[in-house]
Tab-separated table of C-alpha atoms in Angstrom:
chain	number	residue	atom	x	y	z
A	1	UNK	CA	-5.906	-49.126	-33.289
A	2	UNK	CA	-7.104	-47.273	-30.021
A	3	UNK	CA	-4.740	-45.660	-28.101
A	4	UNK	CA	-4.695	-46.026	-24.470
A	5	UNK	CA	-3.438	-43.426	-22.355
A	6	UNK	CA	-1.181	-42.948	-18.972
A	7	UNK	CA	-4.357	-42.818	-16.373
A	8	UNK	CA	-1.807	-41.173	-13.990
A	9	UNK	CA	-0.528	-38.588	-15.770
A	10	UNK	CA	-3.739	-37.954	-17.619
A	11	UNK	CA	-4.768	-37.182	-13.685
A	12	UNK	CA	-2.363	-35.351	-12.877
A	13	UNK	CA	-2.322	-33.438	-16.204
A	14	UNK	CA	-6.038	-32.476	-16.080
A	15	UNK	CA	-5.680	-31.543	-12.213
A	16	UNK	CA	-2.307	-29.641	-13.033
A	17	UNK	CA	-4.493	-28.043	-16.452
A	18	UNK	CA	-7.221	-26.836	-14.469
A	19	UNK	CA	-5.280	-25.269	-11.581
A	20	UNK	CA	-3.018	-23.114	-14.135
A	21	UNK	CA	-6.006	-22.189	-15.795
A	22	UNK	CA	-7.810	-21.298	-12.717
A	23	UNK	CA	-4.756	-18.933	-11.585
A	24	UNK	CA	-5.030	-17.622	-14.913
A	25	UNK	CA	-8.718	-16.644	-14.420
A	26	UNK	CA	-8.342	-15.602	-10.779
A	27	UNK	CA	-5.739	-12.989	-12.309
A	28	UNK	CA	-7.719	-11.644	-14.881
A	29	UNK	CA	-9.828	-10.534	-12.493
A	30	UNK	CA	-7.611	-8.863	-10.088
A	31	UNK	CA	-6.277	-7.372	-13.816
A	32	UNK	CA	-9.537	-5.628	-14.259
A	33	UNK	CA	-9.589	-5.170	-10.203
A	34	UNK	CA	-6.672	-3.464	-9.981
A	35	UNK	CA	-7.372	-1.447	-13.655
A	36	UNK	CA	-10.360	0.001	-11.526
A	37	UNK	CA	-8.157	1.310	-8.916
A	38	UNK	CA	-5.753	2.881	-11.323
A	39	UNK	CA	-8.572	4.717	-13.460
A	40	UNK	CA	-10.052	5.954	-10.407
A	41	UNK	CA	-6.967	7.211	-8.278
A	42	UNK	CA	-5.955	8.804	-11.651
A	43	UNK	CA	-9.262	10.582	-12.065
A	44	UNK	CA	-9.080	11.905	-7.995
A	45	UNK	CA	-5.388	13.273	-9.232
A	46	UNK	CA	-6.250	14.491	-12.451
A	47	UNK	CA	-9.373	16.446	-10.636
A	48	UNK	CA	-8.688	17.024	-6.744
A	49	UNK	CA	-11.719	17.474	-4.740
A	50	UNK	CA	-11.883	18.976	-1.543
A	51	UNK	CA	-14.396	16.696	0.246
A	52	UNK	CA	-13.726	15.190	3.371
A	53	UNK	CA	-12.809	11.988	3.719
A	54	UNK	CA	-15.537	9.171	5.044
A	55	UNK	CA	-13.562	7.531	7.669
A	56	UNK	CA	-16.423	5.240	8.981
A	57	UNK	CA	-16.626	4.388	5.279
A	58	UNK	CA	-13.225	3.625	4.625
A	59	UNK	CA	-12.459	-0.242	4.414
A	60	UNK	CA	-8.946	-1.743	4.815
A	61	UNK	CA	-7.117	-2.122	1.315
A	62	UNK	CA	-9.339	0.625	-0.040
A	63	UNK	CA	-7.899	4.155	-1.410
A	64	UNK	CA	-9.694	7.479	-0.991
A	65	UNK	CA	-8.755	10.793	-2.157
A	66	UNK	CA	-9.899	13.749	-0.417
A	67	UNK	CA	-9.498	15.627	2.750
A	68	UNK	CA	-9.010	15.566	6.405
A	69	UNK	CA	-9.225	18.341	9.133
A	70	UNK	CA	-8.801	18.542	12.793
A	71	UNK	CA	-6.165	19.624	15.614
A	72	UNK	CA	-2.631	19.198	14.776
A	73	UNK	CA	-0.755	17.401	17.462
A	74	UNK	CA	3.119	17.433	16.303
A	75	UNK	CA	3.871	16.627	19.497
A	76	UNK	CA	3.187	13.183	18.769
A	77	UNK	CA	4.788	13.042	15.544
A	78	UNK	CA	7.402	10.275	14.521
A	79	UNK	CA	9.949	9.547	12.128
A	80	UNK	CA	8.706	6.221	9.992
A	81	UNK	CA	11.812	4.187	8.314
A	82	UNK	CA	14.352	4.790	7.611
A	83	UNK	CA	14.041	5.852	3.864
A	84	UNK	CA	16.613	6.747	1.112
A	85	UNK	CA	15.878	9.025	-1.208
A	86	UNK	CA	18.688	10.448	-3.657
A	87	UNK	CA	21.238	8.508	-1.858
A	88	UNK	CA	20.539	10.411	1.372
A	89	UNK	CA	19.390	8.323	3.964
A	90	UNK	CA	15.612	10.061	6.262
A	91	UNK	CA	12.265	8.961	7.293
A	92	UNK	CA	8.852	9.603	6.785
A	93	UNK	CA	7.190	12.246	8.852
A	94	UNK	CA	4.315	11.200	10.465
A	95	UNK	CA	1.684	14.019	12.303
A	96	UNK	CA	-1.595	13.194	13.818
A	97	UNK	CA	-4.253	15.188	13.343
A	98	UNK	CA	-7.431	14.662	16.215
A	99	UNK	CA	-10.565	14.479	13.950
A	100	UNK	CA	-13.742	14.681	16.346
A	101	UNK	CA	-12.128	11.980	18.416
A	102	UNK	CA	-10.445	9.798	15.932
A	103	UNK	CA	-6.943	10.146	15.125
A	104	UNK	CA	-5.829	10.275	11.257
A	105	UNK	CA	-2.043	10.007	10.892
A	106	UNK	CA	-0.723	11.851	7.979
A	107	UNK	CA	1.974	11.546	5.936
A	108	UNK	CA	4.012	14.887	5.546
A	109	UNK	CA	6.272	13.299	2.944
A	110	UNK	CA	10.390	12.505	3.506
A	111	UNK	CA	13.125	14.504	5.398
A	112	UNK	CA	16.193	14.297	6.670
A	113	UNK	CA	16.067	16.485	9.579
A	114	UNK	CA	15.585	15.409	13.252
A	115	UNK	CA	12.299	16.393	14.692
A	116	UNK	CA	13.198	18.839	17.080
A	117	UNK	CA	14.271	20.389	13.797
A	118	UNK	CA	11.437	20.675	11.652
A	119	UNK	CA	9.310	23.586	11.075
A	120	UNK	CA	5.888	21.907	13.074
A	121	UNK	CA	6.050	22.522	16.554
A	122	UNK	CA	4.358	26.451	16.094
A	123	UNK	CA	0.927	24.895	14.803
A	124	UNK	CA	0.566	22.479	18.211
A	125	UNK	CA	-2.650	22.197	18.808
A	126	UNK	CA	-4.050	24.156	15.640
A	127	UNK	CA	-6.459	23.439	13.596
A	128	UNK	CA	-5.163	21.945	10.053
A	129	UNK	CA	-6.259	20.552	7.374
A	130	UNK	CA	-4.656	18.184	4.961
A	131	UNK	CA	-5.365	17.047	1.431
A	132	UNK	CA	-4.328	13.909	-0.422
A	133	UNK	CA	-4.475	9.820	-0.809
A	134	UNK	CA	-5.754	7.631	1.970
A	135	UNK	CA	-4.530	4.029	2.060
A	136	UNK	CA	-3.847	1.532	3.955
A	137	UNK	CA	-0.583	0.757	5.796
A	138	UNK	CA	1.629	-2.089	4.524
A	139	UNK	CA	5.092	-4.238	5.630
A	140	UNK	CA	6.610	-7.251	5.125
A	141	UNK	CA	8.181	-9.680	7.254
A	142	UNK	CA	11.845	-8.667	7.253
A	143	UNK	CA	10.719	-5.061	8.710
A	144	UNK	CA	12.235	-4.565	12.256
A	145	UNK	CA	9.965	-4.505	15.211
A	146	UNK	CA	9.268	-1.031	16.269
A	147	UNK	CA	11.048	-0.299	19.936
A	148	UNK	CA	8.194	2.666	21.238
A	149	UNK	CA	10.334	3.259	24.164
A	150	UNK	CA	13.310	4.526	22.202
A	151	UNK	CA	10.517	6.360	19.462
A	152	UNK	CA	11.721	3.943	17.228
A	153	UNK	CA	8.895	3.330	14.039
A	154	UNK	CA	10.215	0.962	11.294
A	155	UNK	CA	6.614	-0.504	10.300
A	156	UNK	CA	3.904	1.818	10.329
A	157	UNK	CA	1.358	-0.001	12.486
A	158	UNK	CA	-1.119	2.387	13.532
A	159	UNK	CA	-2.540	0.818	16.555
A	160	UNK	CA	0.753	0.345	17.886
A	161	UNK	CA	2.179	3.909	17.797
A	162	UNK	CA	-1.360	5.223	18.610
A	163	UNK	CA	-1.029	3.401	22.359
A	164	UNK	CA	2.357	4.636	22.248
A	165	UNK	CA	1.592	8.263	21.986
A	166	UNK	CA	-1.812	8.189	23.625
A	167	UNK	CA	-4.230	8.104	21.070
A	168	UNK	CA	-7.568	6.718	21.142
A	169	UNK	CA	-9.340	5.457	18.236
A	170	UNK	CA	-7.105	5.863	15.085
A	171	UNK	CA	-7.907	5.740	11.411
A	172	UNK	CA	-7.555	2.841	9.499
A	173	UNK	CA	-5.071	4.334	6.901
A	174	UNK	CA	-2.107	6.931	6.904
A	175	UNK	CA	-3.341	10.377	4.559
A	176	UNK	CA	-0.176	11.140	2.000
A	177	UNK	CA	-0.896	14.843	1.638
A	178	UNK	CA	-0.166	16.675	-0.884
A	179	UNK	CA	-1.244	20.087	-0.098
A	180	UNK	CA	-1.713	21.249	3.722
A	181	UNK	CA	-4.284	24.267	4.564
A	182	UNK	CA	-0.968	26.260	6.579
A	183	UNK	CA	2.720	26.803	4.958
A	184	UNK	CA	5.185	24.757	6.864
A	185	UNK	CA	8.248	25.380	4.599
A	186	UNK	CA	9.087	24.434	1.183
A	187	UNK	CA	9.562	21.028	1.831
A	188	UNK	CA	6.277	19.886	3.732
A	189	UNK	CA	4.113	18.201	2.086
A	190	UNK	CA	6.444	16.444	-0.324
A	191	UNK	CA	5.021	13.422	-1.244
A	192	UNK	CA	5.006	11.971	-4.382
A	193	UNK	CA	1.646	10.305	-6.153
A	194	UNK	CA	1.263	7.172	-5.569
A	195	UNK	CA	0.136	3.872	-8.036
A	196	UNK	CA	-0.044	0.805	-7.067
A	197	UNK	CA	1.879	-2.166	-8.954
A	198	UNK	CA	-0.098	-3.599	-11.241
A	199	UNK	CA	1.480	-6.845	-13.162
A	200	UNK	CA	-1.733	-8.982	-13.218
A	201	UNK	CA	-1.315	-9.300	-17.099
A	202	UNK	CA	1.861	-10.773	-17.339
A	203	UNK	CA	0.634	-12.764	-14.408
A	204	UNK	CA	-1.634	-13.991	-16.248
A	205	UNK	CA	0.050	-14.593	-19.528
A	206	UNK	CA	2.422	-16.933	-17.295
A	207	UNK	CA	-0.155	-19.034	-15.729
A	208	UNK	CA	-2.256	-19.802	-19.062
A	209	UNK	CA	1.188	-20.232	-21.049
A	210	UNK	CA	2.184	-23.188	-18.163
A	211	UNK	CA	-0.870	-24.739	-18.604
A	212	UNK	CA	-0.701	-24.553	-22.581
A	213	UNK	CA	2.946	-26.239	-21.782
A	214	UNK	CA	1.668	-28.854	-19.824
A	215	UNK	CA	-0.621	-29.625	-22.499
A	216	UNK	CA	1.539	-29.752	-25.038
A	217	UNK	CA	4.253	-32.303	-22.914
A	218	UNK	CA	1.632	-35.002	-22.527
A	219	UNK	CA	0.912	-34.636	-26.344
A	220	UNK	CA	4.172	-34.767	-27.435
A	221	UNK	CA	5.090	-37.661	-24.238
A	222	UNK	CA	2.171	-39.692	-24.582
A	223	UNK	CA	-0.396	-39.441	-27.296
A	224	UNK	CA	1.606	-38.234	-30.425
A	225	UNK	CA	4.297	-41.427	-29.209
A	226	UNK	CA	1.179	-42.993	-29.243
């Protein structure tokens, strides 16, 4: 006796099949994607070069490791967040540094002090150099709009505080350095390495499960009733 089957749902749960599936797929790759990233930002930490830094080069989303140099302008320096960190409430501290015409804004790691207060204002207009992980910029939707009339920075877009201050022609990433070529105090640089999240595999042990689910409702709902 042939058995003949929902042509709705058998739609539906072919469509439904192959779009789990697909997200399954699409997240394996971003798995081994993202993998990359990690092996290689481990291998720049694990052996720190002192190369400069290919801005031209550097895409949007990318990471680079390595070094920038140029004239230290602290006078243009803000105060990205805030930040907590050991339930004391700071900001970032953001410097730019003029690299033959192109300003890099680097990342001098947390503090709590105002910045009339902190130890940068001697090296105005020195040359500098700074060494550590180049990325990208990132914020969501529920970060405050940034208010450059009161110096205000809650989301760290670049081209926005680089009209702001004056700039021309800034980098497409913020430089988290790690080690600085003068000795501000003991807290500058501070910042921390840096990995990026990387869940793709349970990702994608949740999309191929739901479709392995879906399968095995319309066997048990229609052909196994059958």
């Amino acid at each position: 006796m042939s058995t003949r089957l929902p042509f709705w749902a058998t739609i539906f749960t072919v469509a439904g099949v192959i779009v789990l599936c697909g997200l399954g797929t699409w997240q394996v790759q971003r798995l081994s994607w993202k993998n990359d990233i990690i092996a290689g930002l481990n291998a720049a930490y694990d052996n720190p070069q002192s190369q400069a830094i290919d801005i031209a080069a550097f895409t949007p989303g990318s990471y680079a490791y390595g070094r920038i140099s140029g004239v230290f302008l602290p006078d243009k320096a803000i105060l990205l967040g805030p930040k907590t960190k050991k339930d004391k409430i700071g900001y970032d501290l953001i410097v730019p540094v003029k690299q033959n015409g192109t300003a890099v804004f680097v990342n001098m790691g947390w503090t709590a002090s105002k910045l009339e207060d902190l130890p940068i204002h001697h090296l105005q207009n020195k040359k500098v150099w700074f060494e550590g992980l180049a990325r990208t910029p990132r914020w969501n939707s529920f970060t405050p709009e940034n208010d450059p009339e009161k110096n205000l920075w809650y989301k760290p877009d670049l081209n926005e505080i680089a009209a702001a201050k004056n700039l021309k022609n800034p980098a497409p990433f913020i430089l988290y350095a790690e080690r600085a070529s003068h000795k501000f105090d003991a807290s500058f640089p501070n910042n921390e390495r840096w990995m990026p999240a990387n869940n793709h595999l349970q990702y994608t042990v949740f999309w191929f499960t739901m479709a392995l689910a879906l399968c095995a409702i319309y066997v048990l709902r229609f052909i196994r009733k059958s």
